[in-house]
CSV table of C-alpha atoms and ligand atoms in Angstrom, one decimal:
chain,number,residue,atom,x,y,z
A,1,MET,CA,0.0,-0.3,0.1
A,2,PRO,CA,1.7,3.7,-0.9
A,3,SER,CA,2.4,6.0,1.9
A,4,ALA,CA,-0.1,8.6,2.6
A,5,ALA,CA,2.2,11.1,1.2
A,6,SER,CA,3.1,8.9,-2.3
A,7,GLN,CA,-0.9,9.2,-2.8
A,8,PHE,CA,-1.2,12.3,-2.8
A,9,ASN,CA,1.7,13.0,-4.9
A,10,THR,CA,-0.2,10.6,-7.5
A,11,ASP,CA,-3.7,11.8,-6.9
A,12,ALA,CA,-2.6,16.0,-7.0
A,13,THR,CA,-0.6,15.1,-10.0
A,14,ARG,CA,-3.5,13.5,-11.8
A,15,THR,CA,-6.3,16.5,-10.6
A,16,VAL,CA,-3.6,19.3,-11.7
A,17,ALA,CA,-3.8,17.6,-15.2
A,18,ASP,CA,-7.9,17.4,-15.1
A,19,LEU,CA,-8.7,20.5,-17.0
A,20,GLY,CA,-12.4,20.0,-16.4
A,21,GLN,CA,-12.1,19.4,-12.8
A,22,ARG,CA,-10.2,22.0,-12.2
A,23,GLU,CA,-12.3,24.7,-14.5
A,24,MET,CA,-15.4,23.3,-12.3
A,25,VAL,CA,-14.0,24.2,-8.8
A,26,GLN,CA,-12.7,27.4,-10.0
A,27,ARG,CA,-16.4,28.2,-11.6
A,28,SER,CA,-17.9,27.3,-8.0
A,29,LEU,CA,-15.5,29.2,-6.1
A,30,SER,CA,-16.1,32.4,-8.1
A,31,GLY,CA,-19.8,32.6,-7.2
A,32,TYR,CA,-18.8,32.1,-3.6
A,33,GLN,CA,-16.1,34.9,-3.7
A,34,LYS,CA,-18.7,37.5,-5.3
A,35,ALA,CA,-21.3,36.5,-2.7
A,36,ARG,CA,-19.0,36.5,-0.1
A,37,SER,CA,-17.4,40.2,-0.2
A,38,SER,CA,-20.7,41.8,-1.0
A,39,ASN,CA,-21.9,39.9,2.5
A,40,ALA,CA,-18.6,40.4,4.5
A,41,ASP,CA,-19.6,44.4,4.0
A,42,ARG,CA,-23.0,44.1,5.5
A,43,PHE,CA,-20.9,43.8,9.0
A,44,GLN,CA,-20.1,47.1,10.3
A,45,ASP,CA,-16.7,46.0,10.8
A,46,TRP,CA,-15.6,42.8,9.7
A,47,GLU,CA,-12.2,43.0,11.2
A,48,SER,CA,-13.7,43.8,15.0
A,49,ALA,CA,-16.0,40.7,14.2
A,50,ARG,CA,-13.6,38.2,13.6
A,51,GLY,CA,-11.9,39.5,16.8
A,52,ARG,CA,-14.5,39.4,18.8
A,53,ALA,CA,-15.3,35.8,17.2
A,54,ALA,CA,-11.8,34.6,18.1
A,55,ALA,CA,-12.1,35.8,21.6
A,56,ILE,CA,-15.7,33.9,22.1
A,57,LYS,CA,-13.8,30.5,20.9
A,58,ASP,CA,-10.9,31.1,23.0
A,59,GLU,CA,-13.0,31.6,25.9
A,60,ALA,CA,-14.6,28.2,25.4
A,61,ILE,CA,-11.1,26.2,24.6
A,62,SER,CA,-9.5,27.7,27.7
A,63,GLN,CA,-12.3,26.8,29.8
A,64,LEU,CA,-13.7,23.9,28.0
A,65,ASP,CA,-13.8,21.4,31.2
A,66,GLN,CA,-16.2,23.7,32.6
A,67,TYR,CA,-18.1,24.6,29.8
A,68,LEU,CA,-18.6,21.0,28.5
A,69,ILE,CA,-19.7,19.7,32.2
A,70,GLN,CA,-22.3,22.9,32.0
A,71,PHE,CA,-23.6,21.4,28.2
A,72,GLU,CA,-23.7,18.2,29.8
A,73,GLU,CA,-25.8,18.9,32.9
A,74,LYS,CA,-28.2,20.9,31.0
A,75,LEU,CA,-28.8,18.1,28.2
A,76,VAL,CA,-29.0,15.5,31.1
A,77,ALA,CA,-31.5,17.3,33.0
A,78,ARG,CA,-34.0,17.2,30.0
A,79,GLY,CA,-33.5,13.3,29.1
A,80,VAL,CA,-30.8,13.3,26.9
A,81,LYS,CA,-28.2,10.6,27.3
A,82,VAL,CA,-24.7,12.0,26.7
A,83,PHE,CA,-21.5,10.0,26.1
A,84,TRP,CA,-18.0,11.1,26.2
A,85,ALA,CA,-15.8,9.2,23.7
A,86,ASN,CA,-11.9,9.1,23.7
A,87,ASP,CA,-11.5,8.1,20.2
A,88,SER,CA,-13.4,7.2,16.8
A,89,VAL,CA,-13.5,3.6,18.6
A,90,GLU,CA,-15.7,4.5,21.2
A,91,ALA,CA,-17.9,6.3,19.3
A,92,ARG,CA,-18.2,4.2,16.5
A,93,GLY,CA,-19.3,1.6,18.9
A,94,TYR,CA,-21.4,3.3,21.2
A,95,ILE,CA,-23.5,4.5,18.4
A,96,LEU,CA,-23.3,0.7,16.7
A,97,ASP,CA,-24.4,-0.3,20.0
A,98,LEU,CA,-27.5,1.7,20.4
A,99,ALA,CA,-28.7,1.2,16.8
A,100,ARG,CA,-28.4,-2.7,17.7
A,101,THR,CA,-30.3,-2.0,20.8
A,102,LYS,CA,-32.9,-0.3,19.0
A,103,GLN,CA,-33.2,-2.8,16.1
A,104,ALA,CA,-33.1,-0.5,13.9
A,105,LYS,CA,-32.9,-1.5,10.2
A,106,SER,CA,-32.5,1.9,8.6
A,107,ILE,CA,-30.6,5.2,9.4
A,108,VAL,CA,-30.9,8.8,8.0
A,109,LYS,CA,-27.5,11.3,8.5
A,110,SER,CA,-27.8,15.2,7.9
A,111,LYS,CA,-23.9,16.3,7.0
A,112,THR,CA,-21.5,16.0,9.8
A,113,MET,CA,-17.7,15.8,9.1
A,114,VAL,CA,-17.0,14.4,12.5
A,115,SER,CA,-18.7,11.0,11.4
A,116,GLU,CA,-16.5,11.1,8.1
A,117,GLU,CA,-13.7,11.4,10.7
A,118,ILE,CA,-14.6,8.6,12.9
A,119,HIS,CA,-15.7,6.6,9.3
A,120,LEU,CA,-19.2,5.9,10.8
A,121,ASN,CA,-21.2,5.4,7.2
A,122,GLU,CA,-18.6,2.3,6.7
A,123,ALA,CA,-19.0,0.7,10.3
A,124,LEU,CA,-22.6,1.1,10.2
A,125,GLU,CA,-23.1,-0.7,6.8
A,126,GLU,CA,-20.4,-3.4,7.6
A,127,ALA,CA,-22.9,-4.2,10.5
A,128,GLY,CA,-25.6,-4.2,7.9
A,129,PHE,CA,-27.6,-1.3,8.3
A,130,HIS,CA,-29.0,0.6,5.6
A,131,VAL,CA,-27.7,4.6,6.1
A,132,VAL,CA,-28.7,7.6,3.6
A,133,GLU,CA,-27.2,11.0,3.6
A,134,SER,CA,-29.6,13.6,3.3
A,135,ASP,CA,-27.7,16.7,2.2
A,136,LEU,CA,-28.0,16.7,-1.2
A,137,GLY,CA,-24.0,17.0,-1.9
A,138,GLU,CA,-23.5,14.0,0.5
A,139,PHE,CA,-26.2,12.1,-1.0
A,140,ILE,CA,-24.7,12.5,-4.4
A,141,VAL,CA,-21.3,11.5,-3.4
A,142,GLN,CA,-22.4,8.3,-1.2
A,143,LEU,CA,-24.1,7.4,-4.2
A,144,ARG,CA,-20.8,7.9,-6.1
A,145,HIS,CA,-18.9,5.9,-3.1
A,146,GLU,CA,-16.7,8.9,-2.7
A,147,PRO,CA,-15.7,11.0,0.4
A,148,PRO,CA,-16.7,14.4,0.5
A,149,TYR,CA,-14.7,17.0,-1.8
A,150,HIS,CA,-14.9,20.0,0.4
A,151,ILE,CA,-16.0,20.4,4.3
A,152,VAL,CA,-18.9,22.8,3.2
A,153,PHE,CA,-19.5,21.9,-0.7
A,154,PRO,CA,-19.2,17.9,-1.1
A,155,ALA,CA,-20.0,17.4,-4.5
A,156,MET,CA,-18.3,20.8,-6.1
A,157,HIS,CA,-16.3,19.0,-8.3
A,158,LEU,CA,-19.3,17.6,-10.2
A,159,THR,CA,-20.9,19.1,-13.6
A,160,ARG,CA,-24.6,18.7,-13.6
A,161,GLY,CA,-24.1,16.6,-16.5
A,162,GLN,CA,-22.0,14.1,-13.9
A,163,ILE,CA,-25.0,14.3,-11.6
A,164,SER,CA,-27.8,13.8,-13.9
A,165,ASP,CA,-25.9,10.4,-15.2
A,166,LEU,CA,-25.3,9.3,-11.8
A,167,PHE,CA,-29.2,9.7,-10.9
A,168,GLN,CA,-30.0,8.2,-14.0
A,169,GLN,CA,-27.9,5.2,-13.3
A,170,LYS,CA,-28.9,4.7,-9.5
A,171,LEU,CA,-32.3,6.3,-9.7
A,172,GLY,CA,-33.4,5.4,-12.9
A,173,THR,CA,-34.6,8.8,-13.7
A,174,GLN,CA,-34.6,10.8,-16.9
A,175,PRO,CA,-31.4,12.8,-18.0
A,176,THR,CA,-31.4,16.5,-17.2
A,177,ALA,CA,-29.4,19.7,-17.1
A,178,ASP,CA,-32.1,21.4,-14.8
A,179,PRO,CA,-30.7,22.0,-11.2
A,180,GLU,CA,-34.1,22.3,-9.9
A,181,GLU,CA,-35.5,19.0,-11.3
A,182,LEU,CA,-32.2,17.0,-10.2
A,183,THR,CA,-33.0,18.2,-6.6
A,184,MET,CA,-36.5,17.2,-6.8
A,185,THR,CA,-35.6,13.8,-7.6
A,186,ALA,CA,-32.9,13.5,-4.8
A,187,ARG,CA,-35.7,15.1,-2.6
A,188,LYS,CA,-38.1,12.4,-3.6
A,189,ALA,CA,-35.9,9.7,-3.2
A,190,LEU,CA,-34.8,11.2,0.5
A,191,ARG,CA,-38.5,11.7,1.9
A,192,GLN,CA,-39.3,7.8,2.0
A,193,GLU,CA,-35.9,7.5,3.7
A,194,TYR,CA,-37.3,10.1,6.5
A,195,LEU,CA,-40.0,8.7,7.0
A,196,SER,CA,-38.9,4.9,7.5
A,197,ALA,CA,-35.7,5.8,9.4
A,198,ASP,CA,-35.4,4.5,12.8
A,199,ILE,CA,-32.4,6.9,13.7
A,200,GLY,CA,-31.3,10.0,12.9
A,201,ILE,CA,-27.9,11.3,13.0
A,202,THR,CA,-26.7,14.9,13.3
A,203,GLY,CA,-23.7,16.8,13.8
A,204,ALA,CA,-23.8,20.2,15.7
A,205,ASN,CA,-22.4,23.7,14.4
A,206,PHE,CA,-22.2,24.9,17.9
A,207,ALA,CA,-23.1,23.6,21.2
A,208,VAL,CA,-24.4,26.2,23.8
A,209,ALA,CA,-22.8,25.6,27.1
A,210,GLU,CA,-25.4,28.3,29.1
A,211,THR,CA,-28.6,26.4,27.8
A,212,GLY,CA,-27.3,22.9,27.0
A,213,MET,CA,-29.1,23.3,22.8
A,214,ILE,CA,-27.1,22.4,20.4
A,215,SER,CA,-27.3,24.9,16.9
A,216,ILE,CA,-27.4,23.6,13.6
A,217,THR,CA,-27.3,25.8,10.4
A,218,GLU,CA,-28.3,24.5,6.9
A,219,ASN,CA,-29.9,25.5,3.8
A,220,GLU,CA,-31.8,22.5,3.1
A,221,GLY,CA,-34.1,21.6,5.8
A,222,ASN,CA,-32.4,18.3,5.5
A,223,ALA,CA,-31.2,18.5,9.3
A,224,ARG,CA,-34.6,19.5,10.8
A,225,LEU,CA,-36.0,16.3,9.4
A,226,THR,CA,-33.4,14.0,10.6
A,227,CYS,CA,-33.7,15.4,14.1
A,228,ALA,CA,-37.4,15.0,14.2
A,229,LEU,CA,-38.3,12.3,12.3
A,230,PRO,CA,-36.8,9.4,13.6
A,231,LYS,CA,-37.9,8.1,17.2
A,232,THR,CA,-34.2,8.2,18.2
A,233,HIS,CA,-31.6,11.4,17.2
A,234,VAL,CA,-28.0,11.2,17.9
A,235,VAL,CA,-25.9,14.2,17.8
A,236,LEU,CA,-22.0,13.3,17.1
A,237,LEU,CA,-19.7,16.6,17.7
A,238,GLY,CA,-16.2,17.1,18.0
A,239,ILE,CA,-15.6,18.9,22.4
A,240,GLU,CA,-14.3,22.1,20.3
A,241,LYS,CA,-17.7,22.9,19.2
A,242,VAL,CA,-18.7,24.2,22.9
A,243,VAL,CA,-19.6,28.5,23.2
A,244,PRO,CA,-20.5,29.5,26.5
A,245,ARG,CA,-23.3,31.8,25.9
A,246,LEU,CA,-26.7,31.6,23.6
A,247,ALA,CA,-25.9,35.5,22.8
A,248,ASP,CA,-22.8,34.2,21.1
A,249,LEU,CA,-24.4,32.8,18.2
A,250,SER,CA,-25.8,36.3,17.2
A,251,LEU,CA,-22.2,36.8,15.9
A,252,LEU,CA,-21.1,33.3,15.4
A,253,LEU,CA,-24.0,32.4,12.9
A,254,PRO,CA,-24.3,35.1,10.5
A,255,MET,CA,-19.8,34.8,10.4
A,256,LEU,CA,-20.5,31.0,9.7
A,257,ALA,CA,-22.9,31.9,6.9
A,258,THR,CA,-20.9,34.8,5.3
A,259,ALA,CA,-17.3,32.9,5.3
A,260,GLY,CA,-19.0,29.7,4.6
A,261,THR,CA,-21.4,30.1,1.6
A,262,GLY,CA,-21.6,34.0,0.9
A,263,GLN,CA,-24.9,34.3,2.6
A,264,GLN,CA,-26.1,36.9,5.4
A,265,ILE,CA,-27.8,34.1,7.2
A,266,THR,CA,-28.5,30.4,6.4
A,267,CYS,CA,-31.9,29.2,5.9
A,268,TYR,CA,-32.7,27.1,8.6
A,269,ASN,CA,-31.2,27.6,12.1
A,270,SER,CA,-32.2,25.2,14.7
A,271,LEU,CA,-31.5,24.8,18.4
A,272,ILE,CA,-32.1,21.5,19.8
A,273,GLY,CA,-32.2,20.9,23.1
A,274,GLY,CA,-33.7,17.4,24.3
A,275,PRO,CA,-36.0,15.0,22.9
A,276,ARG,CA,-39.8,15.7,22.7
A,277,SER,CA,-41.2,16.3,25.9
A,278,ALA,CA,-44.9,15.1,27.0
A,279,ASP,CA,-47.0,18.3,25.9
A,280,GLU,CA,-45.2,18.0,22.3
A,281,LEU,CA,-46.1,16.6,19.2
A,282,ASP,CA,-43.2,16.4,17.2
A,283,GLY,CA,-39.6,15.3,17.9
A,284,PRO,CA,-37.9,12.1,18.6
A,285,GLU,CA,-38.4,9.9,21.7
A,286,GLU,CA,-34.8,9.7,22.6
A,287,MET,CA,-31.6,11.9,22.3
A,288,HIS,CA,-28.3,11.0,22.3
A,289,VAL,CA,-24.9,13.1,22.3
A,290,VAL,CA,-21.5,11.8,21.6
A,291,LEU,CA,-19.0,14.0,22.4
A,292,LEU,CA,-15.5,13.2,20.4
A,293,ASP,CA,-12.3,13.9,21.5
A,294,ASN,CA,-10.5,12.1,19.1
A,295,SER,CA,-7.0,13.8,19.9
A,296,ARG,CA,-8.2,17.6,20.3
A,297,THR,CA,-7.4,17.1,23.9
A,298,ARG,CA,-3.4,16.4,22.3
A,299,LEU,CA,-3.9,19.9,20.5
A,300,LEU,CA,-5.3,21.8,23.1
A,301,ALA,CA,-1.9,20.9,24.8
A,302,ASP,CA,-0.2,22.6,22.3
A,303,ALA,CA,0.2,26.0,23.4
A,304,GLU,CA,1.6,26.7,19.7
A,305,GLN,CA,-1.5,25.4,17.8
A,306,ARG,CA,-4.2,25.6,20.0
A,307,ASP,CA,-6.1,28.2,18.4
A,308,SER,CA,-6.8,25.9,15.7
A,309,LEU,CA,-9.4,24.4,17.7
A,310,ARG,CA,-11.3,28.0,17.3
A,311,CYS,CA,-12.2,26.3,13.8
A,312,ILE,CA,-16.0,26.7,12.6
A,313,ARG,CA,-15.3,24.4,9.7
A,314,CYS,CA,-16.6,27.1,7.1
A,315,GLY,CA,-14.2,26.0,4.5
A,316,ALA,CA,-13.1,29.6,3.9
A,317,CYS,CA,-9.5,28.9,3.9
A,318,LEU,CA,-9.9,25.8,1.5
A,319,ASN,CA,-11.9,28.4,-1.0
A,320,VAL,CA,-8.6,30.8,-1.2
A,321,CYS,CA,-6.0,28.3,-1.0
A,322,PRO,CA,-4.0,28.1,-4.4
A,323,ILE,CA,-3.2,24.4,-3.5
A,324,PHE,CA,-6.7,23.4,-2.8
A,325,ARG,CA,-8.1,24.6,-5.9
A,326,ASN,CA,-5.5,23.2,-8.1
A,327,VAL,CA,-5.0,19.6,-6.5
A,328,GLY,CA,-8.8,19.3,-5.4
A,329,GLY,CA,-10.6,18.0,-2.2
A,330,HIS,CA,-10.0,14.1,-2.7
A,331,ALA,CA,-6.3,14.4,-3.4
A,332,TYR,CA,-5.4,15.3,0.5
A,333,GLY,CA,-6.6,12.1,1.5
A,334,THR,CA,-7.8,13.0,4.7
A,335,THR,CA,-11.5,14.3,6.2
A,336,TYR,CA,-10.7,17.6,6.7
A,337,GLN,CA,-8.9,19.4,3.3
A,338,GLY,CA,-7.1,22.5,2.4
A,339,PRO,CA,-5.0,24.5,5.1
A,340,ILE,CA,-6.8,23.4,8.4
A,341,GLY,CA,-6.7,20.1,7.2
A,342,SER,CA,-3.0,20.3,6.7
A,343,VAL,CA,-2.4,21.7,10.0
A,344,ILE,CA,-4.9,19.5,12.0
A,345,THR,CA,-4.6,16.3,10.4
A,346,PRO,CA,-1.0,15.4,11.7
A,347,HIS,CA,-2.1,16.1,15.1
A,348,LEU,CA,-5.1,13.6,14.8
A,349,ARG,CA,-3.3,10.9,12.4
A,350,GLY,CA,0.4,11.3,13.1
A,351,LEU,CA,3.0,13.9,12.4
A,352,GLN,CA,5.2,11.6,10.5
A,353,SER,CA,2.5,10.2,8.1
A,354,TRP,CA,0.8,13.3,7.5
A,355,GLN,CA,3.5,16.0,7.6
A,356,HIS,CA,4.0,16.3,3.8
A,357,LEU,CA,0.5,18.1,3.5
A,358,SER,CA,2.4,21.0,5.5
A,359,GLN,CA,4.5,21.2,2.4
A,360,ALA,CA,1.4,21.2,-0.1
A,361,SER,CA,1.5,25.1,0.8
A,362,SER,CA,2.7,28.3,-0.8
A,363,LEU,CA,2.7,29.7,2.4
A,364,CYS,CA,1.1,33.0,0.8
A,365,GLY,CA,-1.4,33.6,3.8
A,366,ALA,CA,-4.2,33.9,2.3
A,367,CYS,CA,-6.0,31.2,4.5
A,368,THR,CA,-4.9,33.2,7.5
A,369,GLU,CA,-6.3,36.5,6.1
A,370,THR,CA,-9.7,35.0,5.5
A,371,CYS,CA,-10.3,33.3,8.2
A,372,PRO,CA,-13.1,34.1,10.5
A,373,VAL,CA,-11.7,33.3,13.6
A,374,LYS,CA,-8.2,34.4,13.0
A,375,ILE,CA,-6.4,31.1,13.0
A,376,ASP,CA,-2.7,31.9,12.3
A,377,LEU,CA,-2.6,29.2,9.9
A,378,HIS,CA,0.2,29.4,7.3
A,379,HIS,CA,2.6,29.7,10.7
A,380,HIS,CA,1.0,26.6,11.8
A,381,LEU,CA,2.1,25.1,8.7
A,382,LEU,CA,5.8,25.9,8.9
A,383,GLN,CA,5.4,24.6,12.6
A,384,ASN,CA,4.6,21.3,11.8
A,385,ARG,CA,7.4,21.1,9.0
A,386,ARG,CA,9.7,22.3,11.7
A,387,ASN,CA,8.4,19.9,14.4
A,388,ALA,CA,8.5,16.8,11.4
A,389,VAL,CA,12.2,17.9,11.2
A,390,ALA,CA,13.0,17.7,15.1
A,391,GLU,CA,11.3,14.5,15.7
A,392,LYS,CA,12.7,12.7,12.6
A,393,GLY,CA,14.5,14.8,10.6
A,394,SER,CA,17.0,13.2,8.2
A,395,LEU,CA,20.8,13.8,9.1
A,396,PHE,CA,20.7,16.0,5.3
A,397,GLN,CA,18.0,18.3,6.8
A,398,ARG,CA,19.1,18.9,10.0
A,399,LEU,CA,22.6,20.1,8.7
A,400,GLY,CA,21.6,21.9,5.7
A,401,PHE,CA,18.7,23.6,8.4
A,402,LYS,CA,21.7,24.4,10.9
A,403,ALA,CA,23.9,26.0,8.3
A,404,PHE,CA,21.1,28.2,7.0
A,405,ALA,CA,20.5,29.5,10.7
A,406,LEU,CA,24.2,29.8,11.3
A,407,VAL,CA,24.1,32.0,7.7
A,408,VAL,CA,21.1,33.8,8.0
A,409,ASN,CA,21.2,35.1,11.5
A,410,ARG,CA,24.9,36.6,10.9
A,411,PRO,CA,24.6,39.5,8.2
A,412,GLY,CA,28.5,39.3,7.5
A,413,TRP,CA,28.2,35.9,6.4
A,414,PHE,CA,25.1,36.4,4.7
A,415,GLY,CA,26.6,39.0,2.6
A,416,VAL,CA,29.2,36.9,1.7
A,417,ALA,CA,26.8,33.7,1.0
A,418,THR,CA,24.5,36.3,-1.3
A,419,ARG,CA,28.2,37.6,-3.6
A,420,ALA,CA,28.8,33.9,-3.3
A,421,MET,CA,25.8,32.7,-4.8
A,422,LYS,CA,26.1,34.5,-8.1
A,423,PHE,CA,29.4,32.3,-9.0
A,424,PHE,CA,27.4,29.5,-8.8
A,425,ALA,CA,24.7,30.7,-11.3
A,426,PRO,CA,26.1,28.4,-14.2
A,427,LEU,CA,24.9,25.6,-12.0
A,428,GLN,CA,21.0,26.4,-12.5
A,429,ARG,CA,21.3,24.8,-15.9
A,430,ILE,CA,22.2,21.5,-14.0
A,431,PHE,CA,19.3,22.0,-11.6
A,432,ASN,CA,17.1,22.5,-14.6
A,433,ALA,CA,17.7,19.1,-15.6
A,434,THR,CA,16.3,15.9,-17.9
A,435,PRO,CA,14.6,12.9,-16.4
A,436,ALA,CA,18.1,11.5,-16.5
A,437,ASP,CA,19.4,13.5,-13.5
A,438,PRO,CA,19.0,12.5,-10.1
A,439,VAL,CA,17.5,15.9,-9.0
A,440,TRP,CA,14.8,15.4,-11.5
A,441,PRO,CA,12.1,14.5,-9.1
A,442,TRP,CA,12.6,18.1,-7.3
A,443,THR,CA,13.2,20.2,-10.7
A,444,LYS,CA,10.0,18.4,-12.8
A,445,SER,CA,8.1,20.7,-11.3
A,446,ARG,CA,10.3,23.4,-10.5
A,447,GLU,CA,12.6,26.1,-12.0
A,448,LEU,CA,15.1,27.2,-9.7
A,449,PRO,CA,14.7,31.6,-9.8
A,450,SER,CA,17.5,33.6,-11.5
A,451,PHE,CA,19.8,34.8,-9.1
A,452,ALA,CA,19.7,38.5,-9.1
A,453,ARG,CA,22.8,40.4,-10.2
A,454,ARG,CA,23.1,42.9,-7.5
A,455,SER,CA,21.5,41.7,-3.8
A,456,PHE,CA,19.1,44.2,-1.8
A,457,ARG,CA,22.0,44.9,0.7
A,458,ASP,CA,23.9,46.3,-2.6
A,459,LEU,CA,20.9,48.6,-3.5
A,460,TRP,CA,20.2,49.7,-0.5
A,461,LYS,CA,23.7,50.4,0.5
A,462,GLU,CA,23.8,52.5,-2.8
A,463,ARG,CA,20.4,54.4,-1.9
A,464,THR,CA,22.0,55.3,1.6
A,465,PRO,CA,23.8,58.4,1.7
B,1,LIG,S1,-9.7,27.4,9.8
B,1,LIG,FE1,-10.7,29.3,9.2
B,1,LIG,S2,-11.4,29.5,7.5
B,1,LIG,FE2,-10.5,27.4,7.9
B,1,LIG,S3,-12.4,26.1,7.7
B,1,LIG,FE3,-11.8,27.0,9.9
B,1,LIG,S4,-12.9,28.6,10.6
B,1,LIG,FE4,-12.9,28.3,8.7
């Protein structure tokens, strides 16, 4: 089996050459960019809003132990069963046991990236349960037996024609390029699934400690049906989703909508606090909340990168990332793609196996600039690179970086080195080599920039009287 790094290289190289897919991604994102800029303008002060959102999430993360307990107590008081899962095995085990106890046959899900993270669908299907994704994009990728392409837009890489072909093949419909007709086809197929499902599984966008409620934001109404129609509702969420107060949502919900989809606010925003009470007609008879750690506390212990737990999974950093836009979502081979995925996956799945994702960055900083909760993404990529070399770098890497640090920290040595580089200019011809050359794996997709004839220091000296 190829390593994650070599699989990434293979898949990324293939997507880069797939002009159709790249055009589809660019087209989807250009609409997003336009909508986002016009709606960010509706915030009185977008920068202050980012600062406030970051502060709210920091407050929650720094007192996670207290806020999670408060959240749990409120839920338990309303009859909700809360399960703390250390890892994906425990989370899957709890949900599988529950499904068996309930003698469930059919399970309907609304979009939850945490369930992708713990590979819940595979486990449920292996155990013989019928599982259906109810979010349109997730429904499409499930029919194709593919993981989501993007945190927010799971099927953004597909054309209407491809979706029409898929529906024709799997659902027996007539070909059409009309998006409304395609949506109605999925809707019709899904309605029956809601009615026959024994269990509904959702994620949560936020978990409000003050009131013990989960907040779900969506555009299709499928999450509401998933919560309300089956007799049992299971909520699966990462522990970092907690926020202190209900009032915090007045900022976080519009911010998530603007950064995530370019909307002012999403169509449906639900707050769910428990199963149906005696005087209510609708809702599930039972509600379970699974709080997942899965290495999040390890990230919490890392003072340098703890801020990545602020992430509200809006996907904005993917949308602006030149690497994501060209290699696409599937090449990453992870649940969370793009810059945030490259930062947190080494923490969730092992630094040495996943540090290559931190190399897949131009370090342009567009991700950090766009992140609504001000996560210092591009610096975290650098830290992952540094940590990987410190932990298990080759002798060549260690000596190379030591020598580099020695030179750049001494202005005199640096001056000599830059002057000496001019004499090495002819070597560029060697580095821009042929397939027979040993440096070809590096140079086949890169060219060394030309050395400047005069350095910045020389130019500066000339300007200074
Ligand atoms: S890191 Fe920031 S921009 Fe990226 S998904 Fe998370 S909140 Fe959104």
